Short mmCIF file of C-alpha atoms in Angstrom, two decimals:
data_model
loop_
_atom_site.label_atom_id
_atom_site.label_comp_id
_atom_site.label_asym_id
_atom_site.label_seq_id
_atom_site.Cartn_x
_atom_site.Cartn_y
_atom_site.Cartn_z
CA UNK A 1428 64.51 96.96 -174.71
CA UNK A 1429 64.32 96.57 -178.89
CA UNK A 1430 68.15 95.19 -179.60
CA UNK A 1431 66.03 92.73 -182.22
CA UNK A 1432 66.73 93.44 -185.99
CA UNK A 1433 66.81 91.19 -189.03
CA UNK A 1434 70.09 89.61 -189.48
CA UNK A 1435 71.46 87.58 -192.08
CA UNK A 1436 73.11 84.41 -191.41
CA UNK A 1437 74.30 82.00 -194.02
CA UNK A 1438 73.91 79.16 -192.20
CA UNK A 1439 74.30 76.67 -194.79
CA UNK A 1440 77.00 77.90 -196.74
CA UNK A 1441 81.12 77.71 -195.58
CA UNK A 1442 82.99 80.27 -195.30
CA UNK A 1443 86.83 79.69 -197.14
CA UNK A 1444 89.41 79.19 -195.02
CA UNK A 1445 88.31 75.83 -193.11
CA UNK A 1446 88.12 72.62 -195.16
CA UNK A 1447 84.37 71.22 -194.95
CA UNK A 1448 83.72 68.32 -192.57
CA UNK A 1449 82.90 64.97 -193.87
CA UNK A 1450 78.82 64.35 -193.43
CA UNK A 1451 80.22 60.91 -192.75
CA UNK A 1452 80.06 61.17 -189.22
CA UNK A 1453 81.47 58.60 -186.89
CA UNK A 1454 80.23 58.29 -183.60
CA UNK A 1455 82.69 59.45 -180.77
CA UNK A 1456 84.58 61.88 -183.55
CA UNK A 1457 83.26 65.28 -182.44
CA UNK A 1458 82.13 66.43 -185.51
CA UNK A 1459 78.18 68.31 -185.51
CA UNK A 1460 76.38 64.88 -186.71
CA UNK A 1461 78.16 62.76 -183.72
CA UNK A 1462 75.45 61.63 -182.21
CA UNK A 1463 77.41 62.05 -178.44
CA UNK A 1464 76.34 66.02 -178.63
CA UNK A 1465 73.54 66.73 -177.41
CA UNK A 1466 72.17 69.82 -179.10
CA UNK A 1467 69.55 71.98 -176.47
CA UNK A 1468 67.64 74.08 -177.80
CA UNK A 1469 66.35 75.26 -181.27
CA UNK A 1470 69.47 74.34 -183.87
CA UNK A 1471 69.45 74.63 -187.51
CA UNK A 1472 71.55 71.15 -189.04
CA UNK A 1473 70.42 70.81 -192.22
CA UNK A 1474 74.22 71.28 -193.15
CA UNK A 1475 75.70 68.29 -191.81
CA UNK A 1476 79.01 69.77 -191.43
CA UNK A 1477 77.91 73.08 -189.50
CA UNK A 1478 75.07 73.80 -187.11
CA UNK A 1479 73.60 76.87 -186.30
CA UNK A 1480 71.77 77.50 -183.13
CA UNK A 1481 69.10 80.23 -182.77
CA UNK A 1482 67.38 82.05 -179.82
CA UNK A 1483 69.38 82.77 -176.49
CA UNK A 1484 70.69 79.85 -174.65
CA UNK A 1485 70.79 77.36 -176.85
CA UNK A 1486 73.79 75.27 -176.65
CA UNK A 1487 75.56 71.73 -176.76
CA UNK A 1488 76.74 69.28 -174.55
CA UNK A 1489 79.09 66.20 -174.67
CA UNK A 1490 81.60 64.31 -172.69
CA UNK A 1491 85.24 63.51 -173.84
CA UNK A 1492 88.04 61.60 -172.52
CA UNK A 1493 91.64 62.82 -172.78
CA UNK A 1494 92.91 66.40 -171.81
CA UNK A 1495 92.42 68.93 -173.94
CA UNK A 1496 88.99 69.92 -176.13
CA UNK A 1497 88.97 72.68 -179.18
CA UNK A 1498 86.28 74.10 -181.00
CA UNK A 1499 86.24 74.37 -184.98
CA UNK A 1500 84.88 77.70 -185.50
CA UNK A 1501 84.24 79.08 -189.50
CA UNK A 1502 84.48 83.16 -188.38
CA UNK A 1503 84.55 85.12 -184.98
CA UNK A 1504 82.50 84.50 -182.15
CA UNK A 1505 82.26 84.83 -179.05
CA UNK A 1506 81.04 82.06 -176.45
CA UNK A 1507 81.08 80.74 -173.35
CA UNK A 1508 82.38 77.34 -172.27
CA UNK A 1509 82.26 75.29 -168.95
CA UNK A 1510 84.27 71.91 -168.33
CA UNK A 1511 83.40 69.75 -165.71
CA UNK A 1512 80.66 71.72 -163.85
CA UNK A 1513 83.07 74.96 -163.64
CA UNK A 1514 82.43 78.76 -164.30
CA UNK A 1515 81.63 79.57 -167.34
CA UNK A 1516 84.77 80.95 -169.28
CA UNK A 1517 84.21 83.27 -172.22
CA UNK A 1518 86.52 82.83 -175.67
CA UNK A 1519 86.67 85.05 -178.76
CA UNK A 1520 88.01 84.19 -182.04
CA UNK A 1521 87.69 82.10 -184.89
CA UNK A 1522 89.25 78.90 -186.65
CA UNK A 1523 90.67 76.56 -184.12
CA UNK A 1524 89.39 78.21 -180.83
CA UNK A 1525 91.05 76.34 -177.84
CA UNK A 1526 89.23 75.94 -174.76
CA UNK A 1527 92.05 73.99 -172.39
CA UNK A 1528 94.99 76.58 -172.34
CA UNK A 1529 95.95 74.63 -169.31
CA UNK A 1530 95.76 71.03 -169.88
CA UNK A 1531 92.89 69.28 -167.95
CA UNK A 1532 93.56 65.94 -165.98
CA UNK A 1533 93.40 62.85 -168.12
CA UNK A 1534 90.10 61.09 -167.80
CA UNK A 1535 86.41 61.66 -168.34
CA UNK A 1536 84.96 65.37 -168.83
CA UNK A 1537 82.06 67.25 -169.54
CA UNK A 1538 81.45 70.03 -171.89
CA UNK A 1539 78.71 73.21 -172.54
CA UNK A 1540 79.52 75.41 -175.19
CA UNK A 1541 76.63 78.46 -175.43
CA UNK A 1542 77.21 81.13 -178.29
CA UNK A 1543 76.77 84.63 -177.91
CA UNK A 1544 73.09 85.34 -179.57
CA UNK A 1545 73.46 86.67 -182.94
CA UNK A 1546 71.19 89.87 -182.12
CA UNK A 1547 70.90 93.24 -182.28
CA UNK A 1548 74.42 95.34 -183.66
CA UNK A 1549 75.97 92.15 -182.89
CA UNK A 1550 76.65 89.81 -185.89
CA UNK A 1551 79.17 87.06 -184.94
CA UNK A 1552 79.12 83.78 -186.62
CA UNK A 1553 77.44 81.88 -184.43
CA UNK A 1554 78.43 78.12 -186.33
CA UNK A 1555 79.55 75.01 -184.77
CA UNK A 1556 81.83 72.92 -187.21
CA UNK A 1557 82.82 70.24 -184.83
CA UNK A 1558 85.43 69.70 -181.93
CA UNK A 1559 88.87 68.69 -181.86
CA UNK A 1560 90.44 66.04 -179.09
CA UNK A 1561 93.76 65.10 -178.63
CA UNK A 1562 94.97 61.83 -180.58
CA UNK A 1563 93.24 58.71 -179.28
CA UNK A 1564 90.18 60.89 -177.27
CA UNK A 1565 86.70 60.46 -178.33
CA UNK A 1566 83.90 62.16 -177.29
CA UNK A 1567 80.66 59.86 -175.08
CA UNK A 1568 77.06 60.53 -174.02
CA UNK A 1569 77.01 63.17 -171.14
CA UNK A 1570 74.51 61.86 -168.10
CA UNK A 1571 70.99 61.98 -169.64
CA UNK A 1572 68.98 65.20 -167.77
CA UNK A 1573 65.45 63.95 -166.87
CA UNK A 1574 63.85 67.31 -168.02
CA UNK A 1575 63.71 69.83 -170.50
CA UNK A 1576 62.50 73.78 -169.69
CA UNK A 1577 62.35 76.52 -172.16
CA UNK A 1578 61.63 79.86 -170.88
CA UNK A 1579 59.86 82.26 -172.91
CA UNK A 1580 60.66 85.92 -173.19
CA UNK A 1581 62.72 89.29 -174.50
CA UNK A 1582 65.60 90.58 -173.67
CA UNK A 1583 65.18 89.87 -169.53
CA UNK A 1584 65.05 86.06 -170.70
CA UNK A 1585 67.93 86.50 -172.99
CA UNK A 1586 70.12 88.10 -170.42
CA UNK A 1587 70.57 91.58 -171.72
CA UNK A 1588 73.13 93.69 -169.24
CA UNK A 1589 74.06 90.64 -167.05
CA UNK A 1590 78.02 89.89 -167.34
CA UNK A 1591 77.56 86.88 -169.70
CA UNK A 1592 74.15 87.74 -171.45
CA UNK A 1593 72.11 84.56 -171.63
CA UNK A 1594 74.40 82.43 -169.50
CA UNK A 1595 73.98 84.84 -166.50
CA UNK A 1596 70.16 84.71 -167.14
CA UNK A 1597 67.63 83.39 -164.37
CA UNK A 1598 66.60 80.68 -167.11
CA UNK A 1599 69.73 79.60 -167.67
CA UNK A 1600 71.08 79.12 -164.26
CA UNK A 1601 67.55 77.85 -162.90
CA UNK A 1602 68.18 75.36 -165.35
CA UNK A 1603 71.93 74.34 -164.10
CA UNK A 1604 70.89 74.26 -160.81
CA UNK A 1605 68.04 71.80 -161.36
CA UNK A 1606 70.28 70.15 -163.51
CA UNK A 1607 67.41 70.01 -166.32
CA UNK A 1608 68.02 70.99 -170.21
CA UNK A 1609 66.99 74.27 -170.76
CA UNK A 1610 66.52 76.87 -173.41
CA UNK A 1611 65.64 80.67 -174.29
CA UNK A 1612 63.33 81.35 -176.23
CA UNK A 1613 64.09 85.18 -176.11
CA UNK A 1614 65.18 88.32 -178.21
CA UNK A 1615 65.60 91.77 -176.89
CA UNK A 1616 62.41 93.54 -177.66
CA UNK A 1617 60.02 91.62 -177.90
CA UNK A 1618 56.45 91.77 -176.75
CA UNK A 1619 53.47 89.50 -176.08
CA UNK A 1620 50.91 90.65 -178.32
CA UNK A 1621 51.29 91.64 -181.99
CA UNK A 1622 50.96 95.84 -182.08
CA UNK A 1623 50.33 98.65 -184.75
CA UNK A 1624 54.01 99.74 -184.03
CA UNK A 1625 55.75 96.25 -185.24
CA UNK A 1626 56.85 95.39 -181.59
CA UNK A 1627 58.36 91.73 -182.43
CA UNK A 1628 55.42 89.12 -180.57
CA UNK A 1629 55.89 86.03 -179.35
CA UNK A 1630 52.64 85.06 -180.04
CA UNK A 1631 53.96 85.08 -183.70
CA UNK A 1632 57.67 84.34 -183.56
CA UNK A 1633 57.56 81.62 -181.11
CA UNK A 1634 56.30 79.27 -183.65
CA UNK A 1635 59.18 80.37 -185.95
CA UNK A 1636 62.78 78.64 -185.97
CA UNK A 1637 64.55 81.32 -185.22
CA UNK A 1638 61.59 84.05 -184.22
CA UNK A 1639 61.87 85.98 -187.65
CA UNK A 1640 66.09 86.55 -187.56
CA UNK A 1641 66.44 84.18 -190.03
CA UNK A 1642 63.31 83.34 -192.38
CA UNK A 1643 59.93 82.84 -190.72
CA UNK A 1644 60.23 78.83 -191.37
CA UNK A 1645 58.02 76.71 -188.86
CA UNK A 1646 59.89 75.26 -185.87
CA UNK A 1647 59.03 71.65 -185.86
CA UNK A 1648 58.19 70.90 -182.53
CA UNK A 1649 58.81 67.34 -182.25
CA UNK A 1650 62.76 67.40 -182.18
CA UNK A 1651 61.95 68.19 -178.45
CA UNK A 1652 59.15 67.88 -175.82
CA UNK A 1653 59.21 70.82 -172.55
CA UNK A 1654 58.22 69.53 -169.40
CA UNK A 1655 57.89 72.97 -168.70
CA UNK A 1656 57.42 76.49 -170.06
CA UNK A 1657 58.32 79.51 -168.21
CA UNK A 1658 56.78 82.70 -169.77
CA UNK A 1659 57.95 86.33 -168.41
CA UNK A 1660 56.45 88.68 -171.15
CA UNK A 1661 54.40 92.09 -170.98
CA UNK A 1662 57.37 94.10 -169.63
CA UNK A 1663 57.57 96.09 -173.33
CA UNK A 1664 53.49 95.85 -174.56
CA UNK A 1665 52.53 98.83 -172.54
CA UNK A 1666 55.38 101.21 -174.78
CA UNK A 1667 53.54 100.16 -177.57
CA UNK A 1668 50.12 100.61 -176.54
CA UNK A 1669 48.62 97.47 -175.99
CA UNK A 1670 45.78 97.74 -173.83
CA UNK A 1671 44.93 95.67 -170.67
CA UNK A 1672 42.24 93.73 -171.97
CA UNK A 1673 43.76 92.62 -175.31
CA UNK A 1674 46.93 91.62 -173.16
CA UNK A 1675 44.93 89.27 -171.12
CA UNK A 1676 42.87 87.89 -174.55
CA UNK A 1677 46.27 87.66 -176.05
CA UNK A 1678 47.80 85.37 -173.07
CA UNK A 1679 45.11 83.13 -172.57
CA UNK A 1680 45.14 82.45 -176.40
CA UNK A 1681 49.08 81.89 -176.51
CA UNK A 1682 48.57 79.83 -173.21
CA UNK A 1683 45.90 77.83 -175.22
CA UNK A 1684 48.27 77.28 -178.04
CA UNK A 1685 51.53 76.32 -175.83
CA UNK A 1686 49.45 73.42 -174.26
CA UNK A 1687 48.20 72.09 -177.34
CA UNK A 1688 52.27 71.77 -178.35
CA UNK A 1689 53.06 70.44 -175.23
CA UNK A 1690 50.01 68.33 -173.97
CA UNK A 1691 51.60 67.30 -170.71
CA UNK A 1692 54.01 70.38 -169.67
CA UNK A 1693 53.63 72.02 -167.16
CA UNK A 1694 53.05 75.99 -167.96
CA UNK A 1695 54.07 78.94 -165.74
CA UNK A 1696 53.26 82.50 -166.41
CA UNK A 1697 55.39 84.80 -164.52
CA UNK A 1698 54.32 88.52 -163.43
CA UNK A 1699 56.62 90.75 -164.67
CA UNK A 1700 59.45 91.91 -162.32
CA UNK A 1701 58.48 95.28 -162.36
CA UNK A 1702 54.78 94.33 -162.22
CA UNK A 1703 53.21 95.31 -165.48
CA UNK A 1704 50.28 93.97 -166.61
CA UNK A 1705 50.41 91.14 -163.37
CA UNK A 1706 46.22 91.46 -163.02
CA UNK A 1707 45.87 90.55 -166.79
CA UNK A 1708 48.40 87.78 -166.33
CA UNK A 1709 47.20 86.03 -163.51
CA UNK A 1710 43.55 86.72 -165.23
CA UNK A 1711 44.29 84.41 -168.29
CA UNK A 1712 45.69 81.83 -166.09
CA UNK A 1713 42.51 81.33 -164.49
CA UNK A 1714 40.81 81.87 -167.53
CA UNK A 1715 42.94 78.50 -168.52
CA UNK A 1716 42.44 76.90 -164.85
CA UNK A 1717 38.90 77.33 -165.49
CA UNK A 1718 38.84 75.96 -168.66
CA UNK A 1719 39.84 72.76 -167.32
CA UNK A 1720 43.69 73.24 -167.42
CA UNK A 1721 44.83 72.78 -164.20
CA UNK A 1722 48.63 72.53 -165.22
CA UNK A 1723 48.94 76.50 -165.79
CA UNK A 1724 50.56 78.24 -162.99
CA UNK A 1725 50.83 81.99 -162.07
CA UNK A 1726 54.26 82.69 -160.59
CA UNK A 1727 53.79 85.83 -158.18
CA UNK A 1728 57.34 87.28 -158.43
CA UNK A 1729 56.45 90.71 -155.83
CA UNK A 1730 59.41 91.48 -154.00
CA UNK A 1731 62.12 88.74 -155.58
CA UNK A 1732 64.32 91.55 -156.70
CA UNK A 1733 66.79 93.16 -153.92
CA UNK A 1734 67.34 96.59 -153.83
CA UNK A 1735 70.32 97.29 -156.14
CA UNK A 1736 69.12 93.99 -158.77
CA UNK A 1737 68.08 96.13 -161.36
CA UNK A 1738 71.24 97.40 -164.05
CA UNK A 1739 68.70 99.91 -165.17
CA UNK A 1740 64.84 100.13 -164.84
CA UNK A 1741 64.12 96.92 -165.98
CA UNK A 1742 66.97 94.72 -166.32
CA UNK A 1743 67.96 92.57 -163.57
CA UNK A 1744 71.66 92.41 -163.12
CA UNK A 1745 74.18 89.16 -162.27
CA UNK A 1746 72.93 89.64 -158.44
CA UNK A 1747 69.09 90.20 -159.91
CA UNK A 1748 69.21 87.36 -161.87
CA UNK A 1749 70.74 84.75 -158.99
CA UNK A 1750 68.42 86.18 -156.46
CA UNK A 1751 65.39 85.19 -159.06
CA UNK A 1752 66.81 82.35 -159.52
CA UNK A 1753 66.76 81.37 -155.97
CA UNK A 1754 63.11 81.95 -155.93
CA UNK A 1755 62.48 80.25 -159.30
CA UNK A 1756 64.59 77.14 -158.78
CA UNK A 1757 62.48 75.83 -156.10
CA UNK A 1758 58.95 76.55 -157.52
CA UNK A 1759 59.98 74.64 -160.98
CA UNK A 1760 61.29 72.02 -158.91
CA UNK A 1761 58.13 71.25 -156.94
CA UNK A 1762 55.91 71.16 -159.93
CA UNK A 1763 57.65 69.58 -161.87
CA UNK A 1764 58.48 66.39 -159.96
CA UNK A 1765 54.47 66.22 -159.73
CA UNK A 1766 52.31 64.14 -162.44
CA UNK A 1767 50.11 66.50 -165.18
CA UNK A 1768 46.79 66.76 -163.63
CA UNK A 1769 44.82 64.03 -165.93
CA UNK A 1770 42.26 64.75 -168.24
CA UNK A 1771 38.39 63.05 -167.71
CA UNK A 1772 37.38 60.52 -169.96
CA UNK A 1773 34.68 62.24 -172.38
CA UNK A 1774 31.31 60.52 -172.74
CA UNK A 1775 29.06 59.71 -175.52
CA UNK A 1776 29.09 62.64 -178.57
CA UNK A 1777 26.30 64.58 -179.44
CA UNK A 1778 25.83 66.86 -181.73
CA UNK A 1779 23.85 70.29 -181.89
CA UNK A 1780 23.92 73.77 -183.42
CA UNK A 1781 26.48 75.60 -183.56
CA UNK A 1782 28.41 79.07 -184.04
CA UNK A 1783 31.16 80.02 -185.55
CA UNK A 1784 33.30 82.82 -185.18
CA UNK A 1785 36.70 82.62 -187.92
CA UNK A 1786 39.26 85.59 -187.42
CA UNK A 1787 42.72 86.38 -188.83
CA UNK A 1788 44.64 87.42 -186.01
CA UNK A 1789 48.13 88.14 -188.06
CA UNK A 1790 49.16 88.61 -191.28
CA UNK A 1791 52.73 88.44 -192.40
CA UNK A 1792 52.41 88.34 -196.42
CA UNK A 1793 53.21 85.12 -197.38
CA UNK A 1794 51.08 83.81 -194.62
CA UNK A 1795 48.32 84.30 -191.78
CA UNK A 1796 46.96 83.49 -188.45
CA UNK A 1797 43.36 82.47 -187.83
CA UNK A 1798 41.55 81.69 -184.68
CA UNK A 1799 38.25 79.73 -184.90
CA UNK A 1800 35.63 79.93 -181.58
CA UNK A 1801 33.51 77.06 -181.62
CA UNK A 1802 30.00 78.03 -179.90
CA UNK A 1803 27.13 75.35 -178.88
CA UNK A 1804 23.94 76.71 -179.18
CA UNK A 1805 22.10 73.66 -178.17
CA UNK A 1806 20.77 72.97 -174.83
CA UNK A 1807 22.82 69.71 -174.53
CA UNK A 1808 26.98 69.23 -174.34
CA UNK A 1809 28.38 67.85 -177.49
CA UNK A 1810 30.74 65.29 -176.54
CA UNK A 1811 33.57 64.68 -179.09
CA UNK A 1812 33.18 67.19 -182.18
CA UNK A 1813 34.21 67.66 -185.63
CA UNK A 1814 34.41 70.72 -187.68
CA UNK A 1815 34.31 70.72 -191.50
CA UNK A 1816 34.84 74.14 -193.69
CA UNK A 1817 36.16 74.91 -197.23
CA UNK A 1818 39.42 76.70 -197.62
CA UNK A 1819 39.39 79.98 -200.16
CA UNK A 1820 41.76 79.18 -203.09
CA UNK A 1821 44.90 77.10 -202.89
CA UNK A 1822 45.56 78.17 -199.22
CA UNK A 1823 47.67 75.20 -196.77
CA UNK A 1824 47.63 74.94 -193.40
CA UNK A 1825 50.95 74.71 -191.86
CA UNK A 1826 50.33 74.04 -187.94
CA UNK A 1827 47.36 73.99 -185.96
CA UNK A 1828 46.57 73.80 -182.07
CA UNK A 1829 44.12 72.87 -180.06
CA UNK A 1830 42.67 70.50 -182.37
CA UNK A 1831 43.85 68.02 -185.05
CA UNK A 1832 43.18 69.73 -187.93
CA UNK A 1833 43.94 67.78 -191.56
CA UNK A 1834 43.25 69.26 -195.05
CA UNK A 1835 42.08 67.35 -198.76
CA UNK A 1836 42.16 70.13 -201.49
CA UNK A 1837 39.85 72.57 -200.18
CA UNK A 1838 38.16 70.60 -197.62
CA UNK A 1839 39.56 71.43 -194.08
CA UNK A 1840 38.68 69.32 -191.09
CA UNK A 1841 39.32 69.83 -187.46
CA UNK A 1842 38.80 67.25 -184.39
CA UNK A 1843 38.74 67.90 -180.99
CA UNK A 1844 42.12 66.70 -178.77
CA UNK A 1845 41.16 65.19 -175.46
CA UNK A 1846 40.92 67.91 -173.34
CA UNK A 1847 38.59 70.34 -175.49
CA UNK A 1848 36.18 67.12 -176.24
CA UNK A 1849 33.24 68.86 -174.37
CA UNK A 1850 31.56 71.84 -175.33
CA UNK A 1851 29.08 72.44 -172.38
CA UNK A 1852 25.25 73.92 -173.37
CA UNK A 1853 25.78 77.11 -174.87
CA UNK A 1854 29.65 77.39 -174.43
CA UNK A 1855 32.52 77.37 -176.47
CA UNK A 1856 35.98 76.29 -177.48
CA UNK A 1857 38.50 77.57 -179.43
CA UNK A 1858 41.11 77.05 -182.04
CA UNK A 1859 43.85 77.94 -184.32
CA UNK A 1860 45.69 77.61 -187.25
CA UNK A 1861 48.54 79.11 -189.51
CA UNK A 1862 48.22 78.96 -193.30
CA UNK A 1863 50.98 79.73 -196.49
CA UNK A 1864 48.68 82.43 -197.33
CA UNK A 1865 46.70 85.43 -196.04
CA UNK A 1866 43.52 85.07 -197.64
CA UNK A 1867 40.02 85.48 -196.01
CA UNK A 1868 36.67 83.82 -197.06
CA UNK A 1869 36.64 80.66 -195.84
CA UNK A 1870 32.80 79.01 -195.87
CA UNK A 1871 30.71 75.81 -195.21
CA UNK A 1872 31.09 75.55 -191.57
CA UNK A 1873 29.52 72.31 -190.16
CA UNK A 1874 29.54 70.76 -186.62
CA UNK A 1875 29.43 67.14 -186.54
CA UNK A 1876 27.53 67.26 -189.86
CA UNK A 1877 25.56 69.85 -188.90
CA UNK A 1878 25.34 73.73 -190.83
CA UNK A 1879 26.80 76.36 -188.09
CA UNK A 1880 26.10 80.10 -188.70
CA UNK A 1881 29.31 82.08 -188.99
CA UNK A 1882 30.59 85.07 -188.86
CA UNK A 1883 33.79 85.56 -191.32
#
């Protein structure tokens, strides 16, 4: 299941032999910056003149008139293309890749172009420099989709060992058929939790651009907004030891932290299709059910592969992947035509004592994890709540969840969002954050103004 390994990708730079694109872009010309292509999916454009997509599935759409359509490609690749609803088609090559050998009718069309995943042994330059139509075409806005989905995963999600990897995927296809935008958040390898071994963890790398392949920059989460998230993961923790009660601790935290990204998604946490770890699974969406979170779902998937799905013990193949995709099309679909569940209006705040429990849950170097749990000691709720602390050093924080959390100097605060408001008589909430740096020791905890005991 590991095909994951650090790759380098110069994304930014062009390669000599095609001239660089104009920045300049004109709307309808089919360069990257036309604003006609829609980009799904996690893309890196800050070079105007060649974008980069990361992850499995990501890809572009657009509609052109005329009768022919070509790619501008720096080196090889290989990818996928579909016109007008058809089968996907793959192409190889580089420079001027044509995708109409056979000239189409002239009129209005509709494009997807998905790249190959840059992943594993396999290092193809995976770089859209623009498209080229016949003289007089230009490209327009494709039909708007009314939803976006990104499923969540390793190599299953990715489509490892199906004909046309991530195109052949469940996600992918569940995502055609509903005719929502969808994307893959997926590498080969990868596991839930973070593990002794250096198993790759979403839990981690989800938060990252491109999950680690390239740099561990942030992904900035508002260049999209998921309806829904579909998460199949736990198939490769058990290899590397992780036991069954820090796989349900680790889910119902990453649960926690997807929602606070995506306030109104809706969230569904798959059992694994070979059934590992599916008690611990459906445990931590319960754990977020009863938490107040009625928008998490458990997806039972016992008995959606047919005998012969499987390409070897744990891959589905092109018929494992349709027949999940039958089952999954229609559970998506049903939810997700259905308003978020809302959230009760909170009532007066007030304030009591308080615990504090401040943990670094990963450590990369040149940065860290924490998780705070926020305990009420009192014997009354606190409605609405605040938490000051001081930050060791010249640490930042980068992203938070579950709360709003802001920073002056040293001075950290975080504020409850609406759906953590109330922390019932001795319960607790919980938070998170990632900082530039993996130092320990913060101090001065205080709820609402008032001194919380902590433990460090």
């Amino acid at each position: 299941m590991r095909t994951a390994a650090l790759i380098a990708v110069a994304a930014g730079v062009l390669a000599a032999g095609l001239p660089a694109l104009s920045a300049e872009a004109a709307v309808g010309d089919g360069t990257p910056a036309d604003s006609n292509i829609s980009f799904v999916g996690r893309w890196n454009k800050t070079n105007a003149s060649a974008y980069v997509p990361y992850w499995a599935g990501a890809y572009l759409r657009v509609g052109f008139t005329g009768r022919t359509v070509k790619l501008r490609q720096r080196n090889t690749i290989q990818l996928w293309a579909s016109i007008d609803g058809r089968a996907f088609t793959s192409f190889t090559g580089s420079g001027t890749i044509n995708l109409t050998p056979t000239a189409l009718a002239a009129g209005n069309h509709t494009l997807i172009v998905s790249y190959r995943q840059v992943a594993g042994s396999y290092t193809g330059d995976a770089v859209f420099q623009g498209l080229i139509l016949e003289s007089g075409a230009r490209t327009f806005t494709p039909p708007v989709r009314p939803k976006l989905v990104e499923f969540v995963g390793d190599s299953i999600t990715a489509g490892a060992t199906s004909s046309q990897l991530a195109v052949t995927d469940y996600g992918f296809k569940v995502g055609e058929r509903l005719g929502y935008d969808h994307t893959q958040i997926a590498i080969g390898g990868m596991c839930l939790a973070e593990t002794t071994d250096g198993c790759w963890a979403q839990t981690t790398r989800y938060w990252m651009s491109s999950g680690g392949q390239v740099g561990t920059d942030q992904w900035d989460f508002s260049r999209y907004t998921a309806d829904g998230v579909v998460i199949n993961l736990g198939t490769n923790d058990r290899s590397h030891g992780v036991s069954a009660a820090a796989f349900q601790a680790t889910y119902t935290s990453f649960l926690t932290r997807i929602r606070a990204r995506f306030p109104n998604a809706k969230l569904f946490a798959m059992r694994t299709f070979i059934g590992r770890y599916a008690a611990e699974t459906e445990a931590a969406v319960r754990a977020r059910n009863a938490a107040g979170d009625a928008d998490v779902f458990y997806v039972d998937t016992t008995g959606w592969l047919p005998s012969g799905g499987l390409s070897d013990s744990v891959h589905p193949n092109d018929a494992g992947h349709q027949a999940i995709t039958d089952r999954l099309a229609p559970v998506l679909s049903a939810q997700l035509t259905t308003a978020p569940t809302p959230t009760p209006e909170p009532t007066t705040p007030v304030a009591g004592a308080c615990a504090v429990t401040y943990r670094k849950t990963g450590d990369w170097g040149t940065g860290a994890q924490f998780d705070v749990t926020l305990s009420n000691t009192s014997t009354v709720p606190v409605d609405g709540w605040t938490l000051t602390w001081s930050l060791p050093g010249s640490q930042r924080i980068t992203q938070s969840w579950n709360s709003t959390v802001t920073q002056s100097g040293t001075a950290a605060t975080a504020v409850n969002v609406s759906w953590n408001a109330v922390i019932p008589a001795a319960g607790s909430t919980s938070f998170g954050f990632v900082t530039d740096s993996p130092l320990g020791g913060a101090t001065g905890f205080a709820l609402n103004g008032s001194p919380c005991a902590a433990t460090t």
